[in-house]
Amino acid sequence: MSTTGMNLTLKIWRQKNGNERGRFETYPVSGISEDMSFLEMFDVLNEQLITEGKDPIAFDHDCREGICGMCSMYINGQPHGPNDRVTTCQLHMRSFKNGDTIVVEPWRAAAFPVIKDLAVDRSSFDRIIAAGGFVSVNTGNAQDANSLPIAKENADEAFAAAACIGCGACVAACKNSSAMLFVSAKVSQLALLPQGEPERRERVINMVNKMDEEGFGNCTNTGACAEECPKGISLENIARLNREFLLANVSGK
Amino acid sequence: MTKLNSKIPSGSIDTKWTQYKASVPLVNPANKRKIEVIVVGTGLAGASAASSLAELGYKVKAFCFQDSPRRAHSIAAQGGINAAKNYQNDGDSVYRLFYDTIKGGDYRAREANVHRLSEVSGSIIDQCVAQGVPFAREYGGLLSNRSFGGTQVQRTFYAAGQTGQQLLLGAYSSLQRQVGMGNVQMYSRHEMLDIVMIDGKARGIIARNLITGELERHFGHAVLLCSGGYGNVFYLSTNAMGSNVTAAWKAHRKGAYFGNPCFTQIHPTCIPVSGDHQSKLTLMSESLRNDGRIWVPAKPEDAKALQNGTKKANDIPEADRDYYLERRYPAFGNLVPRDVASRAAKERCDAGFGVNPTGQAVFLDYAAAIERYGKIEATKQNLSNPDSATIKALGKEVVKEKYGNLFDMYLQITGENPYETPMKIYPAVHYTMGGLWVDYELMTTVPGLYALGEANFSDHGANRLGASALMQGLADGYFVIPYTIGNYLSQDIRTAAIPTDHPAFVEAENNVREQINKFFAIKGTKSVDYFHKRLGKIMWDKCGMARNEKGLKEAIEEIRALRIEFWSDVRIPGESNEFNPELEKAGRVADFIELGELMCLDALTREESCGGHFREEHQTEEGEALRHDDKFAFVSAWEMKEVGKWELHKEELVYENIKIAQRSYK
């Protein structure tokens, strides 16, 4: 290993599986280049652990370009670490300095049970989408795409909401483990578009009910979710979700 | 020798698909309810196939190794999706998309498949819009288009630099809808580890539950592999870390032929390697070549200065810059196809004109675009005599709207601001045109086993055009397989579900368990990544952007030696009955090693240059790829005999509608 680069102390949550108790373990790493991503720093540590005959740290990751939403990690008290609008895989070591101690934990929420170490089960999000996060259009039913003009403003706003990567940082950031930002992003995308109109009311009710059923907490408007969201999903979506929900309820559907 | 039957329907090219659809046998709704289909992979091809088949009434089981079907690597596609809509009134048509794709593929794709792809392209856009995919729009509310490499029309639909994400989330929402309705059973964090064959037909899979380590048996009347490409054989690629060849390779080992394995796409615009720690490479969308200009210094001394850091890009005056794509290919300029752009970058860097410390980078410059857009914006806003700072500020805003997420990503990764200084880029492995050989119906040489999307070899020949991967994945899943699978399943309506205690299931499961036990028994000294990196280096050096006989022969020997070393010295920590990412990687790398050898063999056998396959022995005087149509106008379909031994079968390519010609973008 190179003698140049940063020396760091990592305090990492280790937990064998969902049934056993976890604990923090401390690991020193050295020779960390500032051009490495945070996950590449974990690769270095794991390589070291394997060489020493120890169990490497399990963590979720896949695309490593900030779009698949698979990486998680609660770093020094913040989901995806200290930088704004960045997933853990895009966090680079130049954001840290030599000698730093870095604490890394999994997402912590009742609806995201730990699988092992830093990997958690986020399938509750899939079930929320299955409850209503779609337009019911079978393949082959569509009319010509340009037969439905949509104001650019609405299309852009819908896109901004649809940019959610489903990583769960909003839930991890929330003191109540609420999934309101995630749910509101999908509800907003489809509420802003004419395609979503026919199922607008059932959708919001079904998704919110499923969210509650999965054990996510309530929203108390602290805004931590939007603050920590790597894709900048706006808090306005939650306001829209609340309006949609109210409207759906008073309309008696 | 088996004769390959591509099952191309007769008739003229523009009626083949219509007639096929009108005459293919159907399965009635009552029978569909009794038929089970397994779909492996949930990217664009898998999610669209699973949802469409479930909508038709089939019982579907879908599998993905990620924690959610929404994470499949289609999500990372940036630039866009092609469709012959001709919304821009610029002369596009089904024929022109067909022609561009065949030509772009350097005349190594099957005409009938490509024409069908082009025919259904428009319906894909319709379907996605109906699902609520928020494509970019113009102020009038209609869809916006941009242009991509290898074409002279604007036919690419997009959603900022996140088109793949939006299309996948659309397909995923349809899939989840079917999951919610009970028509699809979803198995996330499951990896397919073998195909189960009964009476010569694919009848199910063995999958490992990645959380518990349990091996599961699943029956299906048919099995669809939608498991993506194998670019990670190079270790460094733009693929996701988990992207792998394992599903396709297990099928290959069970008799499915592998088509054109050496056809690899090296994408010209990726962020260069920064050091040994690098775990993956990041693509900067091809759409950036719409507005960005690619250059290196014209003078060797300037290149030296850039390499040792004494000069910066902005220190090189305009007159001393070599916009080599515009110079060599005036008709297409910066928008030449990917293989051409990649080789041109390599040529300049090999000649010593690289612009970073490793000498392996060229500039992608947005200064001209920022100024051009700034001036247009100033005119729009009626600003008279705006100063250059104002123009620049206005231009940056426009560029930000078009490419903002890409520029942000570049800044995150490199620490350099691309609005102020040109980006540095270099080619990287991105896509594999090769894959499982399939016939017109997307069936492999194993009855009942299909391959869709990047996992098959079918539509892109020797080079894929930008924005065509998304088109193919969704075409296969939404509009092709729902029809073609009927031809097989209509013969199978009397087959009851086969119980999974059938000896074939037991044997397949035992084989998988044996391989897992073998991994743990090695107790070697090196990590899986250690071997993967070594494989990647062999592949990149000897089976990468340029290949030659000597190098390929060496590579085959080196890979064989590496295979033996891997199986005697790899160390897998932990146990099999737990969440164990190292075990998952070991299985994938074992398959990559076998595949690497086949890729080199294929590259060695194909004594010509075409598309992404560049054999140094076969080039024109100007250094362009030189095809040998008289000897190599065929698809190489490899049959595995045993590990390290294959037999070649050829599917002759017949061009009845397009005149085969030397490709020119000059």
Coordinates of C-alpha atoms in Angstrom, one line a residue, chain A residues 66-233:
Chain A
G66 CA -25.3 8.1 -8.4
I67 CA -28.4 6.8 -10.1
C68 CA -29.4 3.3 -9.1
G69 CA -30.1 4.2 -5.5
M70 CA -28.6 1.1 -4.1
C71 CA -25.9 2.6 -2.0
S72 CA -26.8 3.8 1.4
M73 CA -24.5 4.5 4.5
Y74 CA -25.2 7.0 7.3
I75 CA -21.9 8.8 7.5
N76 CA -21.0 11.0 10.4
G77 CA -24.7 11.4 11.2
Q78 CA -25.8 12.2 7.7
P79 CA -27.3 9.9 5.0
H80 CA -24.8 9.8 2.1
G81 CA -22.3 11.8 4.0
P82 CA -21.5 15.5 4.4
N83 CA -22.0 16.8 0.8
D84 CA -25.2 18.1 -0.6
R85 CA -27.0 16.4 -3.5
V86 CA -24.6 13.5 -3.6
T87 CA -25.0 9.8 -3.1
T88 CA -22.4 7.8 -1.1
C89 CA -20.9 6.4 -4.3
Q90 CA -20.3 9.9 -5.6
L91 CA -18.8 11.2 -2.4
H92 CA -15.1 11.4 -2.9
M93 CA -12.4 11.3 -0.3
R94 CA -11.3 14.9 -1.0
S95 CA -14.2 15.8 1.2
F96 CA -12.3 14.4 4.2
K97 CA -8.9 15.2 5.6
N98 CA -6.0 13.2 6.9
G99 CA -6.5 12.0 10.5
D100 CA -10.3 12.2 10.4
T101 CA -12.5 9.7 12.3
I102 CA -15.5 8.6 10.2
V103 CA -18.5 6.9 11.7
V104 CA -20.6 4.7 9.3
E105 CA -24.0 3.2 10.2
P106 CA -26.8 1.6 8.2
W107 CA -30.1 3.4 7.5
R108 CA -32.0 3.0 10.7
A109 CA -35.8 2.6 10.4
A110 CA -38.2 -0.1 11.5
A111 CA -39.4 -0.4 7.9
F112 CA -35.8 -1.0 6.7
P113 CA -34.6 -4.0 8.8
V114 CA -30.8 -4.6 8.7
I115 CA -29.8 -7.6 6.6
K116 CA -26.1 -7.5 7.5
D117 CA -23.7 -4.7 8.5
L118 CA -24.6 -1.7 6.4
A119 CA -27.1 -3.4 4.1
V120 CA -30.8 -3.0 4.8
D121 CA -34.0 -4.3 3.3
R122 CA -35.9 -1.6 1.5
S123 CA -38.5 -3.8 -0.2
S124 CA -41.2 -1.8 1.7
F125 CA -40.7 0.9 -1.0
D126 CA -41.4 -1.6 -3.8
R127 CA -44.7 -2.5 -2.0
I128 CA -45.7 1.1 -1.8
I129 CA -45.2 1.5 -5.6
A130 CA -47.1 -1.7 -6.1
A131 CA -50.0 -0.2 -4.2
G132 CA -50.5 2.6 -6.7
G133 CA -47.3 4.2 -8.1
F134 CA -48.3 3.6 -11.7
V135 CA -50.6 4.5 -14.5
S136 CA -52.8 1.5 -15.4
V137 CA -52.0 1.2 -19.1
N138 CA -51.3 -2.2 -20.6
T139 CA -48.8 -2.5 -23.3
G140 CA -50.3 -1.8 -26.7
N141 CA -53.0 0.6 -25.4
A142 CA -51.2 3.8 -26.0
Q143 CA -52.2 6.5 -28.5
D144 CA -49.6 8.6 -30.4
A145 CA -47.2 10.2 -28.0
N146 CA -47.8 13.7 -29.4
S147 CA -51.5 13.5 -29.2
L148 CA -51.3 14.6 -25.6
P149 CA -49.5 17.9 -25.3
I150 CA -48.3 18.6 -21.8
A151 CA -47.2 22.1 -20.7
K152 CA -43.4 22.2 -20.4
E153 CA -43.7 23.6 -16.9
N154 CA -45.7 20.6 -15.7
A155 CA -43.5 18.1 -17.6
D156 CA -40.4 19.6 -16.0
E157 CA -41.9 19.6 -12.6
A158 CA -43.1 16.0 -13.0
F159 CA -39.5 15.1 -14.1
A160 CA -38.0 16.8 -11.1
A161 CA -40.2 14.6 -8.8
A162 CA -39.6 11.5 -10.9
A163 CA -35.8 11.9 -10.4
C164 CA -36.2 10.2 -7.0
I165 CA -33.8 7.2 -6.9
G166 CA -35.6 5.4 -4.1
C167 CA -32.5 5.2 -1.9
G168 CA -34.3 5.8 1.4
A169 CA -32.1 8.7 2.6
C170 CA -35.2 10.7 3.4
V171 CA -36.4 7.9 5.7
A172 CA -33.0 7.6 7.3
A173 CA -32.7 11.4 7.8
C174 CA -36.2 11.7 9.4
K175 CA -36.4 11.4 13.2
N176 CA -39.8 9.7 12.7
S177 CA -38.6 7.5 9.8
S178 CA -41.3 8.9 7.6
A179 CA -41.4 8.0 3.9
M180 CA -43.5 11.1 3.0
L181 CA -40.9 12.5 0.6
F182 CA -40.5 9.2 -1.3
V183 CA -44.3 8.7 -1.6
S184 CA -44.9 12.4 -2.4
A185 CA -42.4 12.3 -5.3
K186 CA -44.3 9.5 -7.1
V187 CA -47.7 11.0 -6.2
S188 CA -46.6 14.4 -7.5
Q189 CA -45.1 13.1 -10.7
L190 CA -48.4 11.4 -11.7
A191 CA -50.6 14.2 -10.3
L192 CA -48.9 16.7 -12.4
L193 CA -49.4 14.8 -15.6
P194 CA -52.7 14.1 -17.4
Q195 CA -51.9 10.4 -17.7
G196 CA -52.2 10.2 -13.9
E197 CA -55.6 11.9 -13.7
P198 CA -58.0 8.9 -13.9
E199 CA -56.5 7.1 -10.9
R200 CA -55.4 10.2 -9.0
R201 CA -57.6 9.7 -5.9
E202 CA -57.3 6.0 -5.4
R203 CA -53.6 6.3 -6.0
V204 CA -52.8 8.7 -3.2
I205 CA -55.1 6.9 -0.7
N206 CA -53.6 3.4 -1.5
M207 CA -50.0 4.6 -1.4
V208 CA -50.5 6.4 1.9
N209 CA -52.3 3.5 3.5
K210 CA -49.5 1.1 2.4
M211 CA -46.9 3.5 3.7
D212 CA -48.6 3.4 7.1
E213 CA -49.0 -0.3 7.0
E214 CA -45.3 -0.8 6.3
G215 CA -44.4 0.9 9.6
F216 CA -43.1 4.3 8.4
G217 CA -43.6 7.2 10.8
N218 CA -45.6 10.4 10.5
C219 CA -44.3 13.6 9.0
T220 CA -43.7 16.5 11.4
N221 CA -42.4 18.9 8.8
T222 CA -38.8 19.2 9.9
G223 CA -37.6 19.1 6.3
A224 CA -34.6 16.9 7.1
C225 CA -35.7 14.6 4.2
A226 CA -35.4 17.2 1.5
E227 CA -32.2 18.6 3.0
E228 CA -30.5 15.2 2.8
C229 CA -32.1 14.0 -0.5
P230 CA -29.3 13.4 -3.0
K231 CA -31.5 14.2 -5.9
G232 CA -33.0 17.4 -4.5
I233 CA -36.6 16.2 -4.3

